[in-house]
Every structure is written in structure tokens, then in C-alpha cells.
Short mmCIF file of C-alpha atoms in Angstrom, two decimals:
data_model
loop_
_atom_site.label_atom_id
_atom_site.label_comp_id
_atom_site.label_asym_id
_atom_site.label_seq_id
_atom_site.Cartn_x
_atom_site.Cartn_y
_atom_site.Cartn_z
CA MET A 1 104.76 138.82 58.33
CA ALA A 2 105.05 142.83 57.97
CA ALA A 3 107.45 142.75 55.19
CA SER A 4 105.68 140.22 53.65
CA ILE A 5 102.59 142.44 52.60
CA GLU A 6 104.65 145.28 52.33
CA SER A 7 106.95 143.67 49.49
CA LEU A 8 103.58 142.69 47.91
CA LEU A 9 102.22 145.96 47.92
CA GLU A 10 104.71 146.97 45.96
CA GLU A 11 104.20 144.31 43.41
CA ILE A 12 100.87 145.69 43.64
CA SER A 13 101.06 148.78 42.55
CA GLY A 14 104.01 147.52 40.01
CA VAL A 15 101.66 145.52 37.79
CA GLU A 16 99.20 146.40 35.23
CA ASP A 17 97.08 144.07 36.11
CA PRO A 18 97.27 143.13 39.48
CA ILE A 19 93.84 140.95 40.26
CA GLU A 20 96.95 137.87 40.91
CA GLU A 21 98.60 139.86 43.63
CA LEU A 22 95.48 141.06 45.05
CA GLN A 23 94.25 137.83 45.30
CA SER A 24 97.89 136.71 47.56
CA LEU A 25 97.30 140.36 49.86
CA LYS A 26 93.56 138.91 50.90
CA THR A 27 94.88 135.27 51.53
CA ALA A 28 97.87 136.80 53.62
CA LEU A 29 95.29 139.66 55.85
CA LEU A 30 92.16 136.50 55.64
CA SER A 31 95.58 134.37 57.71
CA LEU A 32 96.37 136.67 60.35
CA PRO A 33 94.55 137.12 63.59
CA LEU A 34 93.37 140.14 64.36
CA SER A 35 95.57 141.62 66.49
CA ALA A 36 99.06 140.75 64.14
CA LEU A 37 97.05 143.01 61.97
CA ARG A 38 97.14 145.21 63.18
CA ASP A 39 100.77 145.53 64.49
CA SER A 40 101.46 144.53 60.56
CA VAL A 41 99.35 147.22 58.94
CA ASN A 42 100.48 149.77 61.11
CA GLY A 43 102.52 152.72 59.95
CA GLN A 44 101.93 150.82 55.83
CA ARG A 45 100.43 152.19 53.73
CA PHE A 46 97.04 151.74 51.71
CA ASN A 47 97.06 154.29 49.09
CA VAL A 48 97.45 152.32 46.11
CA ILE A 49 94.63 149.50 47.21
CA PHE A 50 92.07 152.33 47.16
CA SER A 51 93.74 154.35 43.70
CA LEU A 52 91.83 150.68 42.71
CA LEU A 53 89.08 150.59 43.02
CA HIS A 54 89.06 153.70 40.72
CA SER A 55 88.18 151.14 37.87
CA ASN A 56 86.06 149.34 35.70
CA ASP A 57 87.02 146.01 36.81
CA ARG A 58 83.96 144.85 39.30
CA GLU A 59 86.50 141.79 40.27
CA GLN A 60 89.51 144.17 41.57
CA VAL A 61 87.59 146.70 43.15
CA GLU A 62 85.60 143.17 44.59
CA LEU A 63 89.56 142.64 45.98
CA CYS A 64 90.17 146.03 47.38
CA VAL A 65 86.71 146.78 48.99
CA ALA A 66 87.27 142.96 50.48
CA ILE A 67 91.27 143.80 51.37
CA LEU A 68 90.05 147.55 52.91
CA GLU A 69 87.44 145.92 54.89
CA ARG A 70 90.22 144.05 56.42
CA ILE A 71 92.83 146.64 57.13
CA LEU A 72 90.51 149.38 58.46
CA MET A 73 88.49 147.47 60.95
CA ALA A 74 92.54 146.41 61.97
CA LEU A 75 93.10 150.52 62.73
CA SER A 76 92.15 152.78 64.81
CA PRO A 77 89.74 154.68 63.88
CA VAL A 78 91.57 157.70 65.40
CA SER A 79 94.58 156.71 62.95
CA LEU A 80 91.78 156.24 59.92
CA ALA A 81 90.46 159.67 60.09
CA GLN A 82 93.95 161.31 60.31
CA ASN A 83 95.60 158.97 56.87
CA TYR A 84 92.44 157.81 55.26
CA ARG A 85 89.20 160.44 55.92
CA VAL A 86 89.86 161.95 52.90
CA GLU A 87 89.81 159.13 50.83
CA LEU A 88 86.69 157.35 52.56
CA GLN A 89 84.94 160.41 51.90
CA GLY A 90 85.44 159.59 47.96
CA GLY A 91 84.56 155.95 48.64
CA LEU A 92 80.74 157.98 49.42
CA THR A 93 79.86 158.57 45.48
CA HIS A 94 81.86 155.52 44.00
CA PRO A 95 79.33 154.09 41.36
CA ASN A 96 79.95 150.74 42.98
CA GLU A 97 77.34 149.57 46.53
CA THR A 98 80.42 148.16 48.07
CA VAL A 99 82.73 151.16 47.99
CA LYS A 100 79.83 153.49 49.81
CA ILE A 101 79.34 151.03 52.33
CA LEU A 102 83.03 150.37 53.06
CA ALA A 103 83.37 154.02 53.58
CA LEU A 104 79.56 154.99 55.63
CA THR A 105 81.15 151.72 57.65
CA GLN A 106 83.95 152.73 58.78
CA ILE A 107 82.55 156.89 59.40
CA GLY A 108 80.34 155.40 61.22
CA ARG A 109 83.51 153.88 63.34
CA MET A 110 85.32 157.41 63.58
CA VAL A 111 82.07 159.55 64.71
CA GLU A 112 81.89 157.01 67.11
CA HIS A 113 85.60 157.64 68.87
CA PRO A 114 85.29 161.29 70.20
CA ASP A 115 89.13 162.28 69.38
CA ALA A 116 88.45 160.16 65.77
CA ALA A 117 85.41 162.66 65.26
CA THR A 118 85.67 165.77 65.78
CA GLU A 119 87.76 165.72 62.90
CA ILE A 120 84.34 164.48 61.07
CA LEU A 121 82.97 166.51 62.57
CA ASN A 122 84.74 170.03 61.27
CA ASN A 123 84.24 168.32 58.10
CA HIS A 124 81.63 169.30 56.53
CA GLY A 125 82.22 168.12 53.20
CA ILE A 126 82.01 164.71 54.96
CA LEU A 127 79.42 164.81 56.52
CA GLY A 128 76.56 166.95 54.18
CA ALA A 129 78.31 163.37 51.90
CA VAL A 130 76.77 161.16 54.85
CA ILE A 131 73.40 162.20 54.31
CA HIS A 132 73.36 162.84 51.35
CA SER A 133 73.96 158.64 50.75
CA ILE A 134 70.98 157.85 52.17
CA GLY A 135 68.51 159.69 49.35
CA GLU A 136 70.95 156.83 46.99
CA GLU A 137 68.81 154.36 45.65
CA LYS A 138 70.07 151.30 47.11
CA LEU A 139 68.92 150.76 50.98
CA ALA A 140 72.28 148.86 51.38
CA VAL A 141 73.83 151.78 51.54
CA ALA A 142 70.79 154.66 52.30
CA LYS A 143 71.09 151.66 55.94
CA GLN A 144 74.32 152.53 56.27
CA ALA A 145 73.95 156.11 56.76
CA ILE A 146 71.14 156.27 58.41
CA GLN A 147 73.45 153.89 61.14
CA SER A 148 75.55 155.90 60.81
CA LEU A 149 74.27 159.11 61.52
CA SER A 150 72.31 158.42 64.56
CA LYS A 151 76.42 157.40 66.02
CA LEU A 152 76.11 160.88 66.71
CA SER A 153 73.98 161.77 68.86
CA HIS A 154 75.64 159.97 71.35
CA SER A 155 77.41 163.44 71.75
CA LYS A 156 76.39 167.57 72.22
CA PRO A 157 78.91 168.71 70.04
CA GLY A 158 77.73 166.02 67.36
CA LEU A 159 74.28 166.75 67.94
CA ASP A 160 74.86 170.29 67.55
CA LYS A 161 76.11 169.31 64.19
CA LEU A 162 73.69 167.96 62.48
CA PHE A 163 70.49 169.87 64.34
CA GLN A 164 72.44 173.70 64.96
CA SER A 165 73.91 174.09 61.81
CA ASP A 166 73.51 173.72 57.96
CA LEU A 167 73.47 170.97 58.02
CA LEU A 168 69.26 170.47 58.28
CA LYS A 169 69.21 172.58 55.74
CA VAL A 170 71.16 169.30 53.56
CA ILE A 171 69.35 167.35 55.26
CA LYS A 172 65.42 168.56 54.23
CA ASP A 173 67.16 169.01 50.68
CA VAL A 174 67.54 165.40 51.20
CA MET A 175 63.73 164.79 51.88
CA ALA A 176 62.38 166.28 49.45
CA ILE A 177 63.76 164.06 47.03
CA SER A 178 60.75 161.23 47.42
CA ASP A 179 58.03 159.77 50.05
CA ILE A 180 60.62 157.12 50.18
CA VAL A 181 63.62 159.10 51.27
CA ARG A 182 62.13 160.73 53.13
CA TYR A 183 60.96 158.00 55.52
CA ARG A 184 64.45 157.41 55.60
CA ILE A 185 65.04 160.72 57.03
CA TYR A 186 62.77 160.21 60.02
CA GLU A 187 63.32 156.76 60.45
CA LEU A 188 67.47 158.62 61.43
CA VAL A 189 65.38 161.13 63.74
CA VAL A 190 63.36 158.69 65.28
CA GLU A 191 66.82 156.12 65.63
CA ILE A 192 68.52 159.43 67.28
CA SER A 193 64.87 161.10 69.78
CA SER A 194 64.91 157.74 71.47
CA VAL A 195 68.77 157.69 72.21
CA SER A 196 67.67 159.95 75.56
CA PRO A 197 65.32 162.85 75.88
CA ILE A 198 68.61 165.14 75.21
CA SER A 199 69.18 164.02 71.57
CA PHE A 200 64.97 164.26 71.78
CA GLY A 201 64.52 167.63 72.99
CA TYR A 202 67.71 168.57 69.11
CA CYS A 203 64.90 165.81 67.54
CA ALA A 204 61.73 168.17 68.66
CA ASN A 205 63.26 171.26 67.66
CA SER A 206 64.30 170.73 64.00
CA ASN A 207 60.24 170.06 63.36
CA LEU A 208 61.27 166.80 61.99
CA ILE A 209 58.96 165.13 64.33
CA SER A 210 56.40 167.81 64.13
CA GLN A 211 56.35 167.00 60.11
CA LEU A 212 56.67 162.97 60.73
CA LEU A 213 53.22 163.20 63.14
CA GLY A 214 51.15 165.81 60.85
CA GLU A 215 52.28 162.49 57.74
CA LEU A 216 49.12 160.58 59.76
CA THR A 217 46.67 162.32 58.55
CA GLY A 218 47.71 162.80 55.02
CA ASP A 219 46.07 162.18 51.96
CA ASP A 220 48.12 159.06 51.13
CA VAL A 221 47.19 155.99 53.02
CA LEU A 222 49.63 154.79 52.82
CA ILE A 223 52.82 157.17 53.39
CA ARG A 224 49.42 157.00 56.37
CA ALA A 225 50.38 153.86 57.19
CA THR A 226 53.97 153.79 57.52
CA ALA A 227 53.66 156.54 59.76
CA ILE A 228 51.93 155.18 61.99
CA GLU A 229 55.16 152.68 62.39
CA MET A 230 57.40 155.60 62.89
CA VAL A 231 55.53 156.80 65.76
CA THR A 232 54.81 153.94 67.61
CA THR A 233 58.77 153.28 67.70
CA LEU A 234 59.00 157.12 69.02
CA ALA A 235 56.54 155.72 71.66
CA HIS A 236 58.75 153.05 73.10
CA SER A 237 60.72 155.31 75.15
CA GLN A 238 58.68 156.86 77.77
CA HIS A 239 60.71 160.89 76.81
CA GLY A 240 58.85 159.55 73.54
CA ARG A 241 55.11 159.03 74.89
CA GLN A 242 55.10 162.22 77.37
CA TYR A 243 55.78 164.43 74.03
CA LEU A 244 53.28 162.80 72.11
CA ALA A 245 50.31 162.21 75.35
CA GLN A 246 51.40 166.58 75.17
CA GLN A 247 50.54 166.86 71.43
CA GLY A 248 47.22 165.08 71.66
CA ILE A 249 48.57 162.37 69.43
CA MET A 250 47.04 158.89 71.72
CA ASP A 251 43.22 161.31 70.79
CA LYS A 252 44.27 161.23 67.24
CA ILE A 253 45.06 158.01 67.21
CA SER A 254 41.66 157.10 68.68
CA ASN A 255 39.60 159.11 66.70
CA MET A 256 41.40 157.88 63.34
CA ILE A 257 40.11 153.67 64.83
CA ARG A 258 36.67 155.23 65.28
CA GLY A 259 36.90 157.15 61.31
CA ALA A 260 37.97 153.59 59.60
CA GLU A 261 34.97 152.24 59.33
CA THR A 262 33.71 154.68 56.56
CA ASP A 263 37.04 154.56 55.56
CA PRO A 264 37.05 151.71 51.91
CA PHE A 265 41.05 152.09 52.93
CA SER A 266 41.31 151.91 56.11
CA SER A 267 42.73 147.63 55.96
CA LEU A 268 46.21 149.45 55.07
CA TYR A 269 46.57 151.51 58.19
CA LEU A 270 44.17 150.11 61.14
CA PRO A 271 46.45 146.95 61.48
CA GLY A 272 49.66 149.76 63.01
CA LEU A 273 46.80 152.10 65.14
CA VAL A 274 45.56 149.46 66.98
CA LYS A 275 49.35 147.88 67.25
CA PHE A 276 49.92 151.27 68.35
CA PHE A 277 47.80 151.20 71.77
CA GLY A 278 49.14 147.50 72.55
CA ASN A 279 52.88 148.44 72.45
CA LEU A 280 51.75 152.08 74.93
CA ALA A 281 49.32 149.10 76.89
CA ILE A 282 52.43 146.64 77.30
CA MET A 283 54.60 149.95 78.53
CA ASP A 284 51.90 151.30 80.14
CA SER A 285 49.18 150.12 81.84
CA PRO A 286 46.53 147.51 79.85
CA GLN A 287 43.37 149.00 81.95
CA GLN A 288 44.51 152.25 80.81
CA VAL A 289 44.74 152.70 77.87
CA CYS A 290 41.99 150.57 77.52
CA GLU A 291 39.55 152.93 79.01
CA THR A 292 41.17 156.04 78.85
CA TYR A 293 40.65 154.81 74.94
CA PRO A 294 37.82 152.57 74.60
CA ALA A 295 37.85 151.68 70.77
CA PHE A 296 40.85 150.58 70.52
CA GLN A 297 39.77 147.12 72.53
CA ASN A 298 36.53 147.46 70.98
CA LYS A 299 38.07 147.67 67.22
CA VAL A 300 40.56 144.27 68.71
CA PHE A 301 37.69 142.22 69.25
CA GLU A 302 36.00 143.74 66.23
CA MET A 303 38.94 142.72 64.14
CA VAL A 304 39.42 139.11 65.06
CA LEU A 305 36.19 138.25 64.01
CA ASP A 306 37.34 139.92 60.48
CA PRO A 307 37.12 137.64 57.53
CA ASP A 308 40.29 139.59 56.60
CA PRO A 309 43.69 137.80 57.78
CA ALA A 310 45.74 141.04 58.29
CA MET A 311 42.55 142.07 60.39
CA ILE A 312 43.30 138.49 61.94
CA GLY A 313 46.48 138.59 63.00
CA VAL A 314 47.19 141.50 64.03
CA ALA A 315 43.95 140.62 66.72
CA LEU A 316 45.56 137.92 67.68
CA ASP A 317 48.88 138.95 67.99
CA THR A 318 47.11 142.31 70.25
CA LEU A 319 44.78 139.59 72.64
CA GLY A 320 48.14 138.00 72.97
CA ILE A 321 50.19 141.19 74.61
CA LEU A 322 47.31 142.30 76.45
CA GLY A 323 46.49 139.24 78.11
CA SER A 324 50.42 138.53 79.06
CA THR A 325 50.06 140.47 82.14
CA VAL A 326 47.45 140.48 85.18
CA GLU A 327 46.74 143.07 84.75
CA GLY A 328 45.07 142.44 81.03
CA LYS A 329 43.57 139.60 81.70
CA GLN A 330 40.83 141.44 84.12
CA VAL A 331 41.08 144.31 81.82
CA LEU A 332 39.75 141.13 79.03
CA GLN A 333 37.30 139.33 81.60
CA LYS A 334 35.86 142.72 82.86
CA THR A 335 34.39 142.61 79.21
CA GLY A 336 32.05 139.54 80.21
CA GLU A 337 30.63 138.23 77.67
CA LYS A 338 31.99 140.10 74.37
CA PHE A 339 35.67 138.48 75.07
CA LYS A 340 33.99 134.50 75.71
CA ALA A 341 33.04 135.39 72.10
CA VAL A 342 36.65 136.33 71.29
CA LEU A 343 38.46 133.26 72.87
CA LEU A 344 35.45 130.81 71.24
CA ARG A 345 36.63 133.19 67.78
CA MET A 346 40.16 132.05 68.66
CA SER A 347 39.60 128.66 69.30
CA GLN A 348 38.19 128.12 66.15
CA LEU A 349 41.16 130.12 64.35
CA ALA A 350 43.17 127.28 66.05
CA SER A 351 41.68 124.38 65.10
CA SER A 352 41.29 125.16 61.36
CA GLY A 353 42.43 127.57 58.66
CA ALA A 354 45.85 128.87 57.26
CA THR A 355 47.91 126.69 59.51
CA GLU A 356 49.97 130.81 60.25
CA LEU A 357 46.76 132.52 62.08
CA ARG A 358 46.66 129.41 63.82
CA VAL A 359 49.93 129.34 65.44
CA ARG A 360 49.19 133.21 66.33
CA SER A 361 46.32 131.96 67.69
CA LEU A 362 48.06 129.11 69.61
CA ASP A 363 50.74 132.09 70.54
CA ALA A 364 47.84 135.02 71.48
CA ILE A 365 45.61 131.25 74.08
CA ALA A 366 49.48 130.56 75.37
CA ASP A 367 49.47 133.46 76.04
CA LEU A 368 46.25 134.69 77.88
CA LEU A 369 46.71 130.67 80.09
CA THR A 370 49.54 131.83 81.40
CA LEU A 371 50.27 132.58 85.19
CA GLN A 372 53.20 132.96 86.75
CA PRO A 373 53.70 130.98 90.07
CA GLU A 374 54.00 134.28 92.54
CA GLN A 375 50.64 135.43 90.09
CA GLN A 376 48.20 132.69 91.31
CA THR A 377 45.96 134.16 93.19
CA GLU A 378 42.31 131.86 93.40
CA ASP A 379 40.53 134.13 91.91
CA LEU A 380 43.47 134.31 88.72
CA LEU A 381 43.58 130.85 88.13
CA ALA A 382 39.74 130.60 88.07
CA LEU A 383 39.82 132.56 85.72
CA THR A 384 42.94 130.94 83.57
CA GLU A 385 40.66 127.80 84.21
CA SER A 386 37.38 129.41 82.51
CA TRP A 387 38.58 130.20 79.38
CA PHE A 388 40.36 126.89 79.06
CA HIS A 389 37.46 125.69 79.58
CA LEU A 390 36.11 127.86 77.01
CA LEU A 391 37.88 127.08 74.28
CA SER A 392 36.15 123.79 73.98
CA ASN A 393 33.95 120.84 74.93
CA GLN A 394 37.32 118.09 75.76
CA PRO A 395 40.23 121.68 75.66
CA MET A 396 42.59 118.95 76.71
CA ASP A 397 41.61 116.06 73.68
CA MET A 398 41.04 119.33 70.86
CA ILE A 399 45.13 120.73 72.13
CA ARG A 400 46.64 117.72 71.88
CA ASN A 401 44.94 116.74 68.04
CA ILE A 402 46.50 119.89 67.20
CA SER A 403 49.81 118.79 68.38
CA THR A 404 49.63 115.62 66.71
CA GLN A 405 49.23 117.57 63.36
CA PRO A 406 51.65 117.21 60.88
CA PHE A 407 53.31 120.68 60.95
CA PRO A 408 56.28 121.53 63.31
CA GLU A 409 54.93 124.90 64.62
CA LEU A 410 51.39 124.15 64.92
CA HIS A 411 53.07 121.09 66.81
CA CYS A 412 54.86 123.17 68.73
CA GLY A 413 51.60 125.86 69.35
CA ALA A 414 50.37 123.13 70.96
CA LEU A 415 52.94 122.65 73.82
CA ARG A 416 53.19 126.84 74.88
CA ILE A 417 49.31 126.18 75.73
CA PHE A 418 50.00 122.66 77.44
CA THR A 419 53.31 124.87 79.31
CA ALA A 420 51.49 127.95 80.23
CA ILE A 421 49.02 125.92 81.88
CA ALA A 422 51.49 122.69 84.21
CA THR A 423 52.84 124.79 86.48
CA GLN A 424 48.74 126.23 87.99
CA LEU A 425 46.68 123.42 90.19
CA TRP A 426 43.32 122.57 87.35
CA GLY A 427 46.01 122.43 84.84
CA GLN A 428 47.27 119.40 86.39
CA LYS A 429 44.19 117.51 87.27
CA LEU A 430 43.11 118.08 84.30
CA MET A 431 46.60 116.41 82.95
CA ILE A 432 46.48 113.57 85.13
CA SER A 433 42.45 113.01 84.84
CA THR A 434 42.82 113.50 80.94
CA PRO A 435 43.73 109.39 79.68
CA SER A 436 47.21 108.18 78.44
CA PHE A 437 47.97 112.20 78.25
CA MET A 438 51.79 111.43 80.52
CA GLU A 439 52.75 108.68 78.42
CA PHE A 440 52.57 112.13 75.27
CA VAL A 441 54.76 113.70 77.31
CA LEU A 442 57.10 111.76 78.03
CA ASP A 443 56.77 109.78 74.92
CA ARG A 444 60.18 111.01 73.04
CA SER A 445 59.12 109.80 69.12
CA ALA A 446 56.75 112.47 68.89
CA GLY A 447 58.01 116.02 67.70
CA GLN A 448 61.43 115.90 65.98
CA THR A 449 61.95 118.62 65.36
CA LYS A 450 64.98 120.77 66.98
CA GLU A 451 61.97 123.24 68.16
CA ALA A 452 59.15 120.58 68.80
CA LYS A 453 62.21 118.69 71.54
CA ASP A 454 62.66 122.07 72.84
CA ALA A 455 58.77 122.94 73.53
CA LYS A 456 58.82 119.34 75.35
CA PHE A 457 61.33 120.23 77.43
CA GLU A 458 59.99 123.44 78.36
CA LEU A 459 57.06 121.39 79.35
CA VAL A 460 58.99 118.95 81.21
CA GLY A 461 61.02 121.66 83.16
CA SER A 462 57.92 123.11 83.80
CA LEU A 463 56.12 120.23 85.57
CA VAL A 464 59.11 118.77 86.79
CA GLY A 465 59.38 123.02 88.95
CA SER A 466 56.01 123.38 89.73
CA SER A 467 55.84 123.08 94.06
CA THR A 468 51.97 121.24 93.23
CA ALA A 469 53.22 118.40 90.70
CA VAL A 470 54.68 115.31 93.43
CA GLU A 471 50.98 115.44 94.56
CA ILE A 472 48.91 115.83 91.59
CA LEU A 473 50.79 113.95 89.18
CA GLY A 474 52.10 111.54 91.78
CA SER A 475 55.51 109.97 92.43
CA GLN A 476 55.91 108.02 89.27
CA HIS A 477 55.02 110.32 87.58
CA TYR A 478 57.17 113.08 88.84
CA ILE A 479 60.25 110.05 89.14
CA ARG A 480 59.67 109.97 85.06
CA LEU A 481 59.11 113.66 84.58
CA LYS A 482 62.45 114.18 86.61
CA THR A 483 64.08 111.50 84.14
CA TYR A 484 64.04 112.88 81.71
CA LEU A 485 64.77 116.97 82.09
CA ARG A 486 68.24 115.15 83.82
CA GLU A 487 68.67 112.97 80.23
CA GLY A 488 67.88 116.50 78.14
CA PRO A 489 66.11 117.62 75.36
CA TYR A 490 67.69 115.69 72.22
CA TYR A 491 68.23 111.96 74.31
CA VAL A 492 68.11 109.08 71.96
CA THR A 493 66.67 105.55 73.94
CA ALA A 494 69.50 103.55 72.68
CA VAL A 495 68.86 100.39 70.87
CA ASN A 496 70.53 96.65 71.24
CA SER A 497 71.44 94.74 68.66
CA VAL A 498 71.55 92.15 68.83
CA SER A 499 73.74 90.21 66.22
CA THR A 500 74.06 86.21 65.53
CA GLU A 501 76.68 84.25 64.44
CA GLY A 502 75.63 83.23 60.45
CA ALA A 503 72.81 84.70 60.05
CA ASP A 504 72.48 86.90 56.45
#
């Protein structure tokens, strides 16, 4: 096969319009498994393909990109660095975005490999061109540049080159292009920061993180909203949270929540502020976050009662996050009547209105009611039971009615609530005492989508896996549930068709 690739390359270099020959080469390369392709391309020179990229013929360029993608992936990063570094650098300034993305992807591969990375780190021009690619108009090019540069953060030489050479000035010059490009650089910085405390230190010392934090209180509310998203990502790592706490950012965001009441544009950034604390609560401690920053919890309760769907959606998601932990459940329960009003509102939202909010409300209710078997103390079971009964006078009928509506996502959302209570003693007692409920569980005709079948199967699995199921549901129901589980989620009952001789 190596011989046929070589002869195809010769044919390509000998014709004026090589489209047909390029098609043949592409087909030949795609027919080979990667291991065989490696043997075929090693030692070959593909400069002719790179040279054909310099054309106004879009089809020719696209064919060359497809060929080079296949060939270059078969070569080791070291081989790439030694043989095609100049060609790839040229690709970074090509007018066609697919050529730029190809070059950036391969440079990313080289940067990841210690031996190949040395070649790249010693080449100031390539790294400068990659940084400039973040300022490209096409988002796909910028994203690939960010991805390739972020791989430099995995080694000290890479971090040194990026943050302790004059490349830092290149980064800051590119940032000045526009607000959009500045935020792409922040995205890169946040990504590098999350890798390790060491990489975070480099980013902090470059002053790029403090610049990002300064944007939180900027005049442009849209920029503020984007800054909050970035800072939330920064808080995903422990070292990130530690730094933000030292800089007083948690207090600043809490004050921004308070100040939002008097800002007519706060709806643009308030959901981001709430998401920040919601993420913080999950990573640290719901109790600590809610007690230290009461403005956060109060705002979530306010938002769920707000008429604005954007506010309601974020509030529902945050309540689900808080309520998914035992500590979060206890924090919410402590607020007494306030949380009762919130639950009632969640029930209303689940029962009527826009489908998306109904689904988010059902998901949040399921999170609030979920208790793992090892968490099922008497107090916590009493808590989840009382919450379930606050949803409606007849909560079982209410949730079942939602599940029968012709929207697959509502059907699945309702089943998730039944799955949440299926392992709890009070939930099983309600199920067995609700007329025809077990028939509803075992009925395979309801919910025909894959998601619906999976959700029903999960409900059945939760019941079968419970240690109290036989006693509460009875052995007859239990055997039928076990049969359902054994048959799997997609089982179809065979229908016997009797053919009668001579019938039409």
C-alpha cells in the first residue's frame, strides 16, 4: 500500500488539476486501519499536499485537509515537530478556517508530548500565531487555539513560556482586540487555572485573574454576567475557591445580590450570581454557604416566586442542587413557612405552564425527595413525607396525572418523583394504598419513548431493590416487579395471531 500511496503522490505532483488524484488518495487512506496507515506514511513526504492548500479552489483545499487530517494523525507528535512544523505554522495564517483548525489541532498534539513540545516551545513564532488565533473571527478556530494552548499548562516549561516570556505581552495585546476576544483569553486562563495550584499561581501572578475579578463590578451588565460565569468555573477547584475567598469575592457577590434589587438590569446577571453560590454550596457545605451568605438563600426563595421564567428556572435548579444533600434538606426545612410557600409554588409550576419549567420543577422536587437507604433516619423520612404532602391534597394523583400527559419529558419527570419515594417506607405505603397504582407501574404500554421506558425501569428497580418491598407491597406484586426487571426495559409481550384457513 505504501507503494500505491507513493505513486499517487507522484501523480498528484505531475498534474495541473489534481482533484481526481486527491480523491483517489483520500479513498486509499480511509481504507487503511490506523496501524497499517502508520507503516504506509512513515518516511513519505507530504509537502506536495501542503503546497496544494495554497489554492482558491475550495474543493481542492477541503480534500487536502481531509487527507492531511488522516496522515498527520498517523504520525507521532515528534515526527510532526521534526518534519512539518513550518508547514503547520503556515496553516495558522491560511484564509480557510478548516486549514487553521487542522494546524491548531496538530500543534496541540505536539505541545502535549514532552519531546515534541521542546521543538514548539523553542519556536516563538508558532506560539505567538496560536495566541493570535484566539482573536480570529471564527469561533471554532478560537476554541481550538484555546484548547491547544491550555495543554501547555501540563508542564512547567509550558507555563514558563506562556506566562514568563514576552508571550504574555502577546496575550495582553490580543485581549485588547475586543470584549469578545478578551473573554476568550479569560476562558483560557480559567481553564489553565483549574489544572493545579501551580498553574493557578502562574495565572494569578500574571494579573489576568485579578483583571477578570475586576470585571464583576464593571458598568456593562452583559460583561458582568459573563464574568460571573467565568468566576463560577474558577470556583470549581479547591485552590480556586481558596483564592476567591482570600480576595473577598464571596462577600462581593453576596453584596451584588443585595444590590440587585435597586438595579433595573439585574435580571441579566442575577441568575449567574445565584448559580455561583449554588455551585459553592455543593462543593463546600450548603449549611455554611446559606448561613454565611443569607442573601443567597433569600434570593432563591424570591426568584421561585418571581414571574420571570429565567429567574424561576435558575431558582428551581438551585433548590434541586441544595435539596439533593441531607445537609441542604435540613437547611431548607429550618426556614419553616418560607419553604412551605416555595414547595407550593413548585407544585403549581410542575402542574401547569411552560413545559420546560414544569420539567425543571419536577426534577427539583425529585431531588428534594430523594433519600439514599443509608440516609433514611426517622427524622429525615418524616421530613420528605411532610414535603410530599405539601405538594397537594392528593399528591399521588397529581404526579400520576402529570405522567399521563402527552409530553415524554413530563412523563419521565413524574416517574423520577415516584422513583425518589420508592425506596422510602412511607412512599411504598402510599403506592400500595393508591388504587390501581401498582398496575400503572407494571403497565408497559404507557410511555413509548426509550427515555420513558428507562425511567419506568428505574422505578421498578428501586422498588425491587428495597428491603421493605416484599412486606409492604405483598409477594404477588413483588414477583411481578421482579419479572418486569428480569425482562428488561424494552420487553414487548408477544401477541399470538391465529390464522384461519380460508379467511380473508
